Amino acid sequence: MAINKIGVLGAGTMGQGIVQISAEAGFTVVLVDIAQNIVDAAMKRIDKTWQKAVEKGKITEDSKTQNLQKITAGTDMNMLKDCDVVIEAVLEEIDIKKAVFKQLDEICSAEAILATNTSALSITEIAASTKRSSKVLGMHFFNPVPAMKLVEVIPAADTTEEAVEIIMDLCKKIGKEPVKAKETPGFIVNRLLTPYMAEAMIAYQEGIASAEDIDKAMKYGAGMPMGPLALADMVGLDVCLKVGEYFLKEFGDSKYRPALALKQKVRAGHLGMKTGKGFYDYTKK
Ligand code: NAD
């Protein structure tokens, strides 16, 4: 099955990035969100990104115009009806995802593949809200989408190998490196990163070293581009805690326990970069 038209549902952080790279790769793209002002704001940000690329001489004014012409954006989900693939990037709430997949199933052609960018929810549960569970799968992009090469492709219980292959191929066409992963909490990247960051927090809590020295050690001793505590502050400590608690519940293994230091920071409202304080104090920088 040839993919020509890509639908993106949700014009937030992830949706915008997916729209941008899909149009850059030459696909016709349809972007849908719930409110026109959200759609307009997303299109403005995409336009600004391409304008900057024009000013830096990375793309021509003509290719910017052509990219923009490939995108249709609005608030009516029926606009997605003749898309070959729809990538859902709405809020991380199971009830919202199940409701939009039910609608997409009714709107889209029987051949269309429906993908979710969920970070942690059950793809099988989302697929079960449709009558095409063989054509529903996970397509997990990373933030910021234009910069991060990886996409984790996750089949649900009934997904066909054919649908997986079509999406693996699409990932390559939009400039990404796909890897296939089983449907388990955190897939690959977050499965490894979550306990890594948690252990750094436990080391900090035990006073093994300061936050700066833990991060410095991992940067200069293990070649990490940034330290685990700075990374946690960037992700958001509330998000780290939520994921840690979810892992502990799903796996039932105490190795996934969130550090007390993390819980205390979240209780204090110190959620990392977004609130100005976390393992570091950003108000002083
Ligand atoms: P976001 O809050 O920036 O955007 C979500 C968008 O969905 C909003 O614009 C909202 O208006 C829209 N929306 C809500 N209900 C809708 C509906 N019924 N129909 C259409 N649009 C609707 O969220 P995000 O950070 O872009 O995350 C989107 C998804 O991607 C989530 O499942 C998240 O877990 C996942 N994800 C996020 C990241 C990240 O770092 N932000 C990374 C990987 C995966």
mmCIF file of C-alpha atoms and ligand atoms in Angstrom:
data_model
loop_
_atom_site.group_PDB
_atom_site.id
_atom_site.type_symbol
_atom_site.label_atom_id
_atom_site.label_comp_id
_atom_site.label_asym_id
_atom_site.label_seq_id
_atom_site.Cartn_x
_atom_site.Cartn_y
_atom_site.Cartn_z
ATOM 1 C CA MET A 1 0.000 0.000 0.000
ATOM 2 C CA ALA A 2 1.410 3.380 -1.016
ATOM 3 C CA ILE A 3 1.320 6.195 1.506
ATOM 4 C CA ASN A 4 0.651 9.598 -0.050
ATOM 5 C CA LYS A 5 -1.400 11.485 2.467
ATOM 6 C CA ILE A 6 -0.600 11.654 6.191
ATOM 7 C CA GLY A 7 -3.081 12.870 8.786
ATOM 8 C CA VAL A 8 -1.934 14.242 12.132
ATOM 9 C CA LEU A 9 -4.431 14.590 14.962
ATOM 10 C CA GLY A 10 -3.250 17.016 17.664
ATOM 11 C CA ALA A 11 -1.321 20.203 16.916
ATOM 12 C CA GLY A 12 0.734 20.334 20.122
ATOM 13 C CA THR A 13 4.468 19.877 20.597
ATOM 14 C CA MET A 14 4.615 16.476 18.906
ATOM 15 C CA GLY A 15 1.934 16.998 16.248
ATOM 16 C CA GLN A 16 3.667 20.126 14.943
ATOM 17 C CA GLY A 17 6.974 18.319 14.554
ATOM 18 C CA ILE A 18 5.357 15.362 12.770
ATOM 19 C CA VAL A 19 3.556 17.706 10.361
ATOM 20 C CA GLN A 20 6.792 19.601 9.662
ATOM 21 C CA ILE A 21 8.930 16.554 8.827
ATOM 22 C CA SER A 22 6.150 14.889 6.811
ATOM 23 C CA ALA A 23 5.702 17.962 4.590
ATOM 24 C CA GLU A 24 9.488 18.325 4.239
ATOM 25 C CA ALA A 25 9.607 14.712 3.027
ATOM 26 C CA GLY A 26 7.099 15.563 0.283
ATOM 27 C CA PHE A 27 3.900 14.105 1.734
ATOM 28 C CA THR A 28 0.508 15.776 1.593
ATOM 29 C CA VAL A 29 -0.434 16.449 5.222
ATOM 30 C CA VAL A 30 -3.700 17.151 7.037
ATOM 31 C CA LEU A 31 -3.498 18.605 10.560
ATOM 32 C CA VAL A 32 -6.522 18.584 12.858
ATOM 33 C CA ASP A 33 -6.968 19.880 16.425
ATOM 34 C CA ILE A 34 -9.988 20.868 18.487
ATOM 35 C CA ALA A 35 -9.760 24.672 18.179
ATOM 36 C CA GLN A 36 -8.839 26.952 15.274
ATOM 37 C CA ASN A 37 -6.563 29.129 17.437
ATOM 38 C CA ILE A 38 -4.505 26.030 18.371
ATOM 39 C CA VAL A 39 -4.224 25.020 14.704
ATOM 40 C CA ASP A 40 -3.263 28.586 13.712
ATOM 41 C CA ALA A 41 -0.621 28.790 16.453
ATOM 42 C CA ALA A 42 0.876 25.462 15.304
ATOM 43 C CA MET A 43 0.985 26.578 11.663
ATOM 44 C CA LYS A 44 2.604 29.870 12.723
ATOM 45 C CA ARG A 45 5.355 27.991 14.576
ATOM 46 C CA ILE A 46 5.983 25.672 11.618
ATOM 47 C CA ASP A 47 6.102 28.707 9.293
ATOM 48 C CA LYS A 48 8.584 30.412 11.650
ATOM 49 C CA THR A 49 10.842 27.327 11.675
ATOM 50 C CA TRP A 50 10.959 27.288 7.855
ATOM 51 C CA GLN A 51 11.430 31.077 7.727
ATOM 52 C CA LYS A 52 14.513 30.703 9.952
ATOM 53 C CA ALA A 53 15.783 27.936 7.636
ATOM 54 C CA VAL A 54 15.336 30.302 4.650
ATOM 55 C CA GLU A 55 17.239 33.075 6.450
ATOM 56 C CA LYS A 56 20.089 30.667 7.233
ATOM 57 C CA GLY A 57 20.155 29.561 3.589
ATOM 58 C CA LYS A 58 19.210 25.975 4.456
ATOM 59 C CA ILE A 59 16.093 25.993 2.244
ATOM 60 C CA THR A 60 14.855 28.329 -0.483
ATOM 61 C CA GLU A 61 11.824 30.603 -0.234
ATOM 62 C CA ASP A 62 10.274 28.421 -2.959
ATOM 63 C CA SER A 63 10.648 25.191 -1.006
ATOM 64 C CA LYS A 64 9.178 26.884 2.083
ATOM 65 C CA THR A 65 6.138 27.889 -0.007
ATOM 66 C CA GLN A 66 5.866 24.373 -1.465
ATOM 67 C CA ASN A 67 6.072 22.809 2.011
ATOM 68 C CA LEU A 68 3.311 25.086 3.303
ATOM 69 C CA GLN A 69 1.110 24.258 0.305
ATOM 70 C CA LYS A 70 1.301 20.562 1.226
ATOM 71 C CA ILE A 71 -0.453 21.181 4.552
ATOM 72 C CA THR A 72 -4.191 21.587 5.107
ATOM 73 C CA ALA A 73 -5.126 22.421 8.688
ATOM 74 C CA GLY A 74 -8.443 22.720 10.506
ATOM 75 C CA THR A 75 -10.754 21.460 13.225
ATOM 76 C CA ASP A 76 -13.010 19.009 11.375
ATOM 77 C CA MET A 77 -11.939 15.377 11.791
ATOM 78 C CA ASN A 78 -13.685 14.539 8.494
ATOM 79 C CA MET A 79 -10.719 16.253 6.800
ATOM 80 C CA LEU A 80 -8.768 13.065 7.654
ATOM 81 C CA LYS A 81 -11.092 10.785 5.702
ATOM 82 C CA ASP A 82 -8.840 10.068 2.723
ATOM 83 C CA CYS A 83 -5.526 9.902 4.597
ATOM 84 C CA ASP A 84 -3.554 6.682 4.161
ATOM 85 C CA VAL A 85 -2.130 6.959 7.678
ATOM 86 C CA VAL A 86 -3.323 9.030 10.623
ATOM 87 C CA ILE A 87 -0.846 9.693 13.434
ATOM 88 C CA GLU A 88 -2.583 10.611 16.668
ATOM 89 C CA ALA A 89 -0.748 13.010 19.013
ATOM 90 C CA VAL A 90 -3.484 14.229 21.348
ATOM 91 C CA LEU A 91 -3.265 14.402 25.147
ATOM 92 C CA GLU A 92 -1.938 11.362 27.032
ATOM 93 C CA GLU A 93 -5.378 10.341 28.391
ATOM 94 C CA ILE A 94 -6.698 6.866 27.608
ATOM 95 C CA ASP A 95 -10.365 7.948 27.388
ATOM 96 C CA ILE A 96 -9.557 10.757 24.924
ATOM 97 C CA LYS A 97 -7.401 8.434 22.796
ATOM 98 C CA LYS A 98 -10.064 5.698 22.729
ATOM 99 C CA ALA A 99 -12.737 8.239 21.758
ATOM 100 C CA VAL A 100 -10.686 9.729 18.895
ATOM 101 C CA PHE A 101 -9.701 6.275 17.576
ATOM 102 C CA LYS A 102 -13.381 5.269 17.524
ATOM 103 C CA GLN A 103 -14.123 8.410 15.481
ATOM 104 C CA LEU A 104 -11.119 7.895 13.189
ATOM 105 C CA ASP A 105 -12.235 4.314 12.573
ATOM 106 C CA GLU A 106 -15.621 5.580 11.377
ATOM 107 C CA ILE A 107 -14.178 8.441 9.277
ATOM 108 C CA CYS A 108 -11.132 6.861 7.587
ATOM 109 C CA SER A 109 -11.109 4.353 4.725
ATOM 110 C CA ALA A 110 -10.914 0.663 5.664
ATOM 111 C CA GLU A 111 -7.312 0.480 4.353
ATOM 112 C CA ALA A 112 -6.000 3.385 6.447
ATOM 113 C CA ILE A 113 -3.488 2.658 9.206
ATOM 114 C CA LEU A 114 -4.051 4.423 12.531
ATOM 115 C CA ALA A 115 -0.968 5.121 14.657
ATOM 116 C CA THR A 116 -0.700 6.499 18.182
ATOM 117 C CA ASN A 117 2.244 8.479 19.533
ATOM 118 C CA THR A 118 1.416 7.467 23.108
ATOM 119 C CA SER A 119 4.400 7.391 25.468
ATOM 120 C CA ALA A 120 2.991 4.806 27.843
ATOM 121 C CA LEU A 121 -0.668 3.901 27.328
ATOM 122 C CA SER A 122 -1.767 0.463 26.115
ATOM 123 C CA ILE A 123 -1.833 0.449 22.316
ATOM 124 C CA THR A 124 -3.882 -2.757 22.384
ATOM 125 C CA GLU A 125 -6.526 -1.018 24.515
ATOM 126 C CA ILE A 126 -6.589 1.921 22.074
ATOM 127 C CA ALA A 127 -6.799 -0.492 19.101
ATOM 128 C CA ALA A 128 -9.721 -2.318 20.727
ATOM 129 C CA SER A 129 -11.838 0.842 20.473
ATOM 130 C CA THR A 130 -11.784 0.393 16.677
ATOM 131 C CA LYS A 131 -13.031 -2.322 14.304
ATOM 132 C CA ARG A 132 -9.601 -2.455 12.601
ATOM 133 C CA SER A 133 -7.261 -3.551 15.412
ATOM 134 C CA SER A 134 -5.031 -5.244 12.786
ATOM 135 C CA LYS A 135 -4.217 -1.775 11.389
ATOM 136 C CA VAL A 136 -3.532 0.070 14.656
ATOM 137 C CA LEU A 137 -0.050 0.417 16.126
ATOM 138 C CA GLY A 138 2.271 2.667 18.099
ATOM 139 C CA MET A 139 4.529 5.164 16.364
ATOM 140 C CA HIS A 140 6.540 6.734 19.174
ATOM 141 C CA PHE A 141 8.433 9.862 18.129
ATOM 142 C CA PHE A 142 10.843 11.759 20.362
ATOM 143 C CA ASN A 143 10.940 15.416 21.287
ATOM 144 C CA PRO A 144 11.940 17.602 19.440
ATOM 145 C CA VAL A 145 10.633 15.588 16.487
ATOM 146 C CA PRO A 146 12.686 17.293 13.716
ATOM 147 C CA ALA A 147 15.941 16.700 15.651
ATOM 148 C CA MET A 148 15.471 13.232 17.146
ATOM 149 C CA LYS A 149 16.102 10.438 14.643
ATOM 150 C CA LEU A 150 14.353 7.590 16.442
ATOM 151 C CA VAL A 151 10.822 6.254 16.091
ATOM 152 C CA GLU A 152 9.797 3.191 18.101
ATOM 153 C CA VAL A 153 7.243 1.162 16.134
ATOM 154 C CA ILE A 154 5.050 -0.922 18.429
ATOM 155 C CA PRO A 155 2.588 -3.537 17.168
ATOM 156 C CA ALA A 156 -0.503 -4.086 19.341
ATOM 157 C CA ALA A 157 -1.890 -7.582 19.988
ATOM 158 C CA ASP A 158 -3.593 -7.917 16.567
ATOM 159 C CA THR A 159 -1.429 -5.679 14.349
ATOM 160 C CA THR A 160 -0.405 -7.351 11.091
ATOM 161 C CA GLU A 161 3.234 -7.617 10.027
ATOM 162 C CA GLU A 162 2.219 -5.832 6.816
ATOM 163 C CA ALA A 163 1.022 -2.750 8.728
ATOM 164 C CA VAL A 164 4.246 -2.747 10.758
ATOM 165 C CA GLU A 165 6.370 -2.917 7.594
ATOM 166 C CA ILE A 166 4.417 -0.061 5.946
ATOM 167 C CA ILE A 167 5.033 2.142 8.989
ATOM 168 C CA MET A 168 8.742 1.129 9.282
ATOM 169 C CA ASP A 169 9.098 2.140 5.631
ATOM 170 C CA LEU A 170 7.222 5.416 6.181
ATOM 171 C CA CYS A 171 9.543 6.273 9.099
ATOM 172 C CA LYS A 172 12.543 5.963 6.758
ATOM 173 C CA LYS A 173 10.833 8.127 4.135
ATOM 174 C CA ILE A 174 10.326 10.921 6.680
ATOM 175 C CA GLY A 175 13.998 10.729 7.648
ATOM 176 C CA LYS A 176 13.728 8.635 10.801
ATOM 177 C CA GLU A 177 15.417 5.484 12.089
ATOM 178 C CA PRO A 178 12.683 3.064 13.158
ATOM 179 C CA VAL A 179 13.098 0.254 15.670
ATOM 180 C CA LYS A 180 10.446 -2.318 16.421
ATOM 181 C CA ALA A 181 9.572 -2.856 20.074
ATOM 182 C CA LYS A 182 7.094 -5.008 21.970
ATOM 183 C CA GLU A 183 4.240 -3.351 23.758
ATOM 184 C CA THR A 184 5.676 -3.018 27.275
ATOM 185 C CA PRO A 185 5.898 -0.002 29.601
ATOM 186 C CA GLY A 186 8.408 2.500 28.221
ATOM 187 C CA PHE A 187 9.168 0.403 25.087
ATOM 188 C CA ILE A 188 12.993 0.643 24.742
ATOM 189 C CA VAL A 189 14.209 4.179 25.378
ATOM 190 C CA ASN A 190 12.087 5.046 28.395
ATOM 191 C CA ARG A 191 12.472 1.520 29.782
ATOM 192 C CA LEU A 192 16.232 2.121 30.029
ATOM 193 C CA LEU A 193 16.216 5.847 30.802
ATOM 194 C CA THR A 194 13.688 5.724 33.650
ATOM 195 C CA PRO A 195 15.665 3.439 36.016
ATOM 196 C CA TYR A 196 18.907 5.222 34.967
ATOM 197 C CA MET A 197 17.537 8.614 36.044
ATOM 198 C CA ALA A 198 15.957 7.043 39.158
ATOM 199 C CA GLU A 199 19.302 5.563 40.247
ATOM 200 C CA ALA A 200 20.979 8.954 39.808
ATOM 201 C CA MET A 201 18.288 10.465 42.066
ATOM 202 C CA ILE A 202 18.886 7.744 44.690
ATOM 203 C CA ALA A 203 22.662 8.422 44.512
ATOM 204 C CA TYR A 204 21.920 12.140 45.015
ATOM 205 C CA GLN A 205 19.604 11.339 47.937
ATOM 206 C CA GLU A 206 22.293 9.163 49.576
ATOM 207 C CA GLY A 207 24.743 12.069 49.281
ATOM 208 C CA ILE A 208 27.166 10.109 47.085
ATOM 209 C CA ALA A 209 27.869 13.359 45.237
ATOM 210 C CA SER A 210 26.236 16.696 44.413
ATOM 211 C CA ALA A 211 23.814 16.950 41.473
ATOM 212 C CA GLU A 212 26.521 18.789 39.508
ATOM 213 C CA ASP A 213 29.106 16.062 40.173
ATOM 214 C CA ILE A 214 26.738 13.171 39.379
ATOM 215 C CA ASP A 215 25.971 14.811 36.029
ATOM 216 C CA LYS A 216 29.620 15.718 35.421
ATOM 217 C CA ALA A 217 30.630 12.096 36.119
ATOM 218 C CA MET A 218 28.179 10.699 33.562
ATOM 219 C CA LYS A 219 29.104 13.331 30.958
ATOM 220 C CA TYR A 220 32.844 12.962 31.210
ATOM 221 C CA GLY A 221 33.085 9.343 32.378
ATOM 222 C CA ALA A 222 30.348 7.726 30.309
ATOM 223 C CA GLY A 223 30.199 10.085 27.336
ATOM 224 C CA MET A 224 26.580 11.110 27.942
ATOM 225 C CA PRO A 225 25.580 14.361 26.192
ATOM 226 C CA MET A 226 23.986 15.563 29.419
ATOM 227 C CA GLY A 227 23.790 14.264 32.985
ATOM 228 C CA PRO A 228 20.794 12.245 34.290
ATOM 229 C CA LEU A 229 19.631 14.895 36.776
ATOM 230 C CA ALA A 230 19.739 17.732 34.220
ATOM 231 C CA LEU A 231 17.854 15.416 31.868
ATOM 232 C CA ALA A 232 15.217 14.723 34.537
ATOM 233 C CA ASP A 233 14.797 18.480 35.095
ATOM 234 C CA MET A 234 14.315 18.911 31.350
ATOM 235 C CA VAL A 235 11.743 16.093 31.076
ATOM 236 C CA GLY A 236 9.841 17.433 34.118
ATOM 237 C CA LEU A 237 10.039 15.820 37.570
ATOM 238 C CA ASP A 238 6.265 15.292 37.716
ATOM 239 C CA VAL A 239 6.494 13.317 34.466
ATOM 240 C CA CYS A 240 9.464 11.287 35.841
ATOM 241 C CA LEU A 241 7.472 10.458 38.990
ATOM 242 C CA LYS A 242 4.362 9.483 37.027
ATOM 243 C CA VAL A 243 6.380 7.184 34.763
ATOM 244 C CA GLY A 244 8.299 5.688 37.723
ATOM 245 C CA GLU A 245 5.054 4.920 39.578
ATOM 246 C CA TYR A 246 3.561 3.401 36.417
ATOM 247 C CA PHE A 247 6.606 1.132 35.920
ATOM 248 C CA LEU A 248 6.464 0.022 39.571
ATOM 249 C CA LYS A 249 2.750 -0.799 39.236
ATOM 250 C CA GLU A 250 3.037 -2.605 35.871
ATOM 251 C CA PHE A 251 6.226 -4.619 36.549
ATOM 252 C CA GLY A 252 5.691 -5.079 40.303
ATOM 253 C CA ASP A 253 9.482 -4.897 40.734
ATOM 254 C CA SER A 254 10.975 -2.626 43.423
ATOM 255 C CA LYS A 255 13.925 -1.783 41.173
ATOM 256 C CA TYR A 256 11.604 0.747 39.508
ATOM 257 C CA ARG A 257 10.818 2.593 42.767
ATOM 258 C CA PRO A 258 10.931 6.384 42.415
ATOM 259 C CA ALA A 259 13.474 8.072 44.719
ATOM 260 C CA LEU A 260 12.248 9.876 47.838
ATOM 261 C CA ALA A 261 14.199 12.940 46.646
ATOM 262 C CA LEU A 262 12.028 12.966 43.511
ATOM 263 C CA LYS A 263 8.764 12.711 45.470
ATOM 264 C CA GLN A 264 9.872 15.524 47.797
ATOM 265 C CA LYS A 265 10.716 17.842 44.907
ATOM 266 C CA VAL A 266 7.385 17.152 43.209
ATOM 267 C CA ARG A 267 5.513 17.788 46.492
ATOM 268 C CA ALA A 268 7.324 21.131 46.781
ATOM 269 C CA GLY A 269 6.252 22.050 43.237
ATOM 270 C CA HIS A 270 9.885 21.957 42.057
ATOM 271 C CA LEU A 271 9.232 20.233 38.747
ATOM 272 C CA GLY A 272 12.473 21.098 36.950
ATOM 273 C CA MET A 273 13.114 23.642 34.212
ATOM 274 C CA LYS A 274 9.428 24.432 33.686
ATOM 275 C CA THR A 275 8.976 25.754 37.242
ATOM 276 C CA GLY A 276 12.489 27.203 37.597
ATOM 277 C CA LYS A 277 13.643 24.674 40.220
ATOM 278 C CA GLY A 278 14.335 20.951 40.305
ATOM 279 C CA PHE A 279 17.678 19.274 40.915
ATOM 280 C CA TYR A 280 19.077 22.630 39.734
ATOM 281 C CA ASP A 281 17.980 26.211 40.382
ATOM 282 C CA TYR A 282 17.267 27.844 37.001
ATOM 283 C CA THR A 283 16.122 31.134 38.532
ATOM 284 C CA LYS A 284 19.778 32.058 39.144
ATOM 285 C CA LYS A 285 20.990 31.296 35.608
HETATM 286 P P1 NAD B 1 0.445 18.689 23.747
HETATM 287 O O1 NAD B 1 -0.310 18.932 25.020
HETATM 288 O O2 NAD B 1 1.526 19.628 23.354
HETATM 289 O O3 NAD B 1 -0.588 18.607 22.509
HETATM 290 C C1 NAD B 1 -1.745 17.834 22.536
HETATM 291 C C2 NAD B 1 -2.735 18.445 21.556
HETATM 292 O O4 NAD B 1 -3.854 17.575 21.423
HETATM 293 C C3 NAD B 1 -3.292 19.811 21.994
HETATM 294 O O5 NAD B 1 -3.047 20.781 20.980
HETATM 295 C C4 NAD B 1 -4.784 19.550 22.175
HETATM 296 O O6 NAD B 1 -5.598 20.650 21.813
HETATM 297 C C5 NAD B 1 -4.986 18.383 21.217
HETATM 298 N N1 NAD B 1 -6.192 17.613 21.464
HETATM 299 C C6 NAD B 1 -6.746 17.235 22.621
HETATM 300 N N2 NAD B 1 -7.867 16.527 22.394
HETATM 301 C C7 NAD B 1 -8.026 16.453 21.057
HETATM 302 C C8 NAD B 1 -8.994 15.858 20.207
HETATM 303 N N3 NAD B 1 -10.038 15.199 20.707
HETATM 304 N N4 NAD B 1 -8.835 15.986 18.877
HETATM 305 C C9 NAD B 1 -7.797 16.652 18.365
HETATM 306 N N5 NAD B 1 -6.834 17.239 19.118
HETATM 307 C C10 NAD B 1 -6.948 17.132 20.459
HETATM 308 O O7 NAD B 1 0.980 17.197 23.867
HETATM 309 P P2 NAD B 1 2.297 16.564 23.202
HETATM 310 O O8 NAD B 1 3.450 16.807 24.109
HETATM 311 O O9 NAD B 1 2.365 16.959 21.781
HETATM 312 O O10 NAD B 1 1.958 15.002 23.335
HETATM 313 C C11 NAD B 1 1.056 14.362 22.461
HETATM 314 C C12 NAD B 1 1.223 12.865 22.590
HETATM 315 O O11 NAD B 1 2.572 12.521 22.288
HETATM 316 C C13 NAD B 1 0.955 12.308 23.992
HETATM 317 O O12 NAD B 1 0.374 11.042 23.875
HETATM 318 C C14 NAD B 1 2.353 12.205 24.605
HETATM 319 O O13 NAD B 1 2.454 11.251 25.612
HETATM 320 C C15 NAD B 1 3.152 11.810 23.377
HETATM 321 N N6 NAD B 1 4.582 12.121 23.431
HETATM 322 C C16 NAD B 1 5.014 13.314 23.938
HETATM 323 C C17 NAD B 1 6.391 13.591 23.975
HETATM 324 C C18 NAD B 1 6.887 14.903 24.510
HETATM 325 O O14 NAD B 1 8.071 14.991 24.881
HETATM 326 N N7 NAD B 1 6.080 15.950 24.547
HETATM 327 C C19 NAD B 1 7.315 12.643 23.496
HETATM 328 C C20 NAD B 1 6.835 11.446 22.940
HETATM 329 C C21 NAD B 1 5.466 11.182 22.927
#
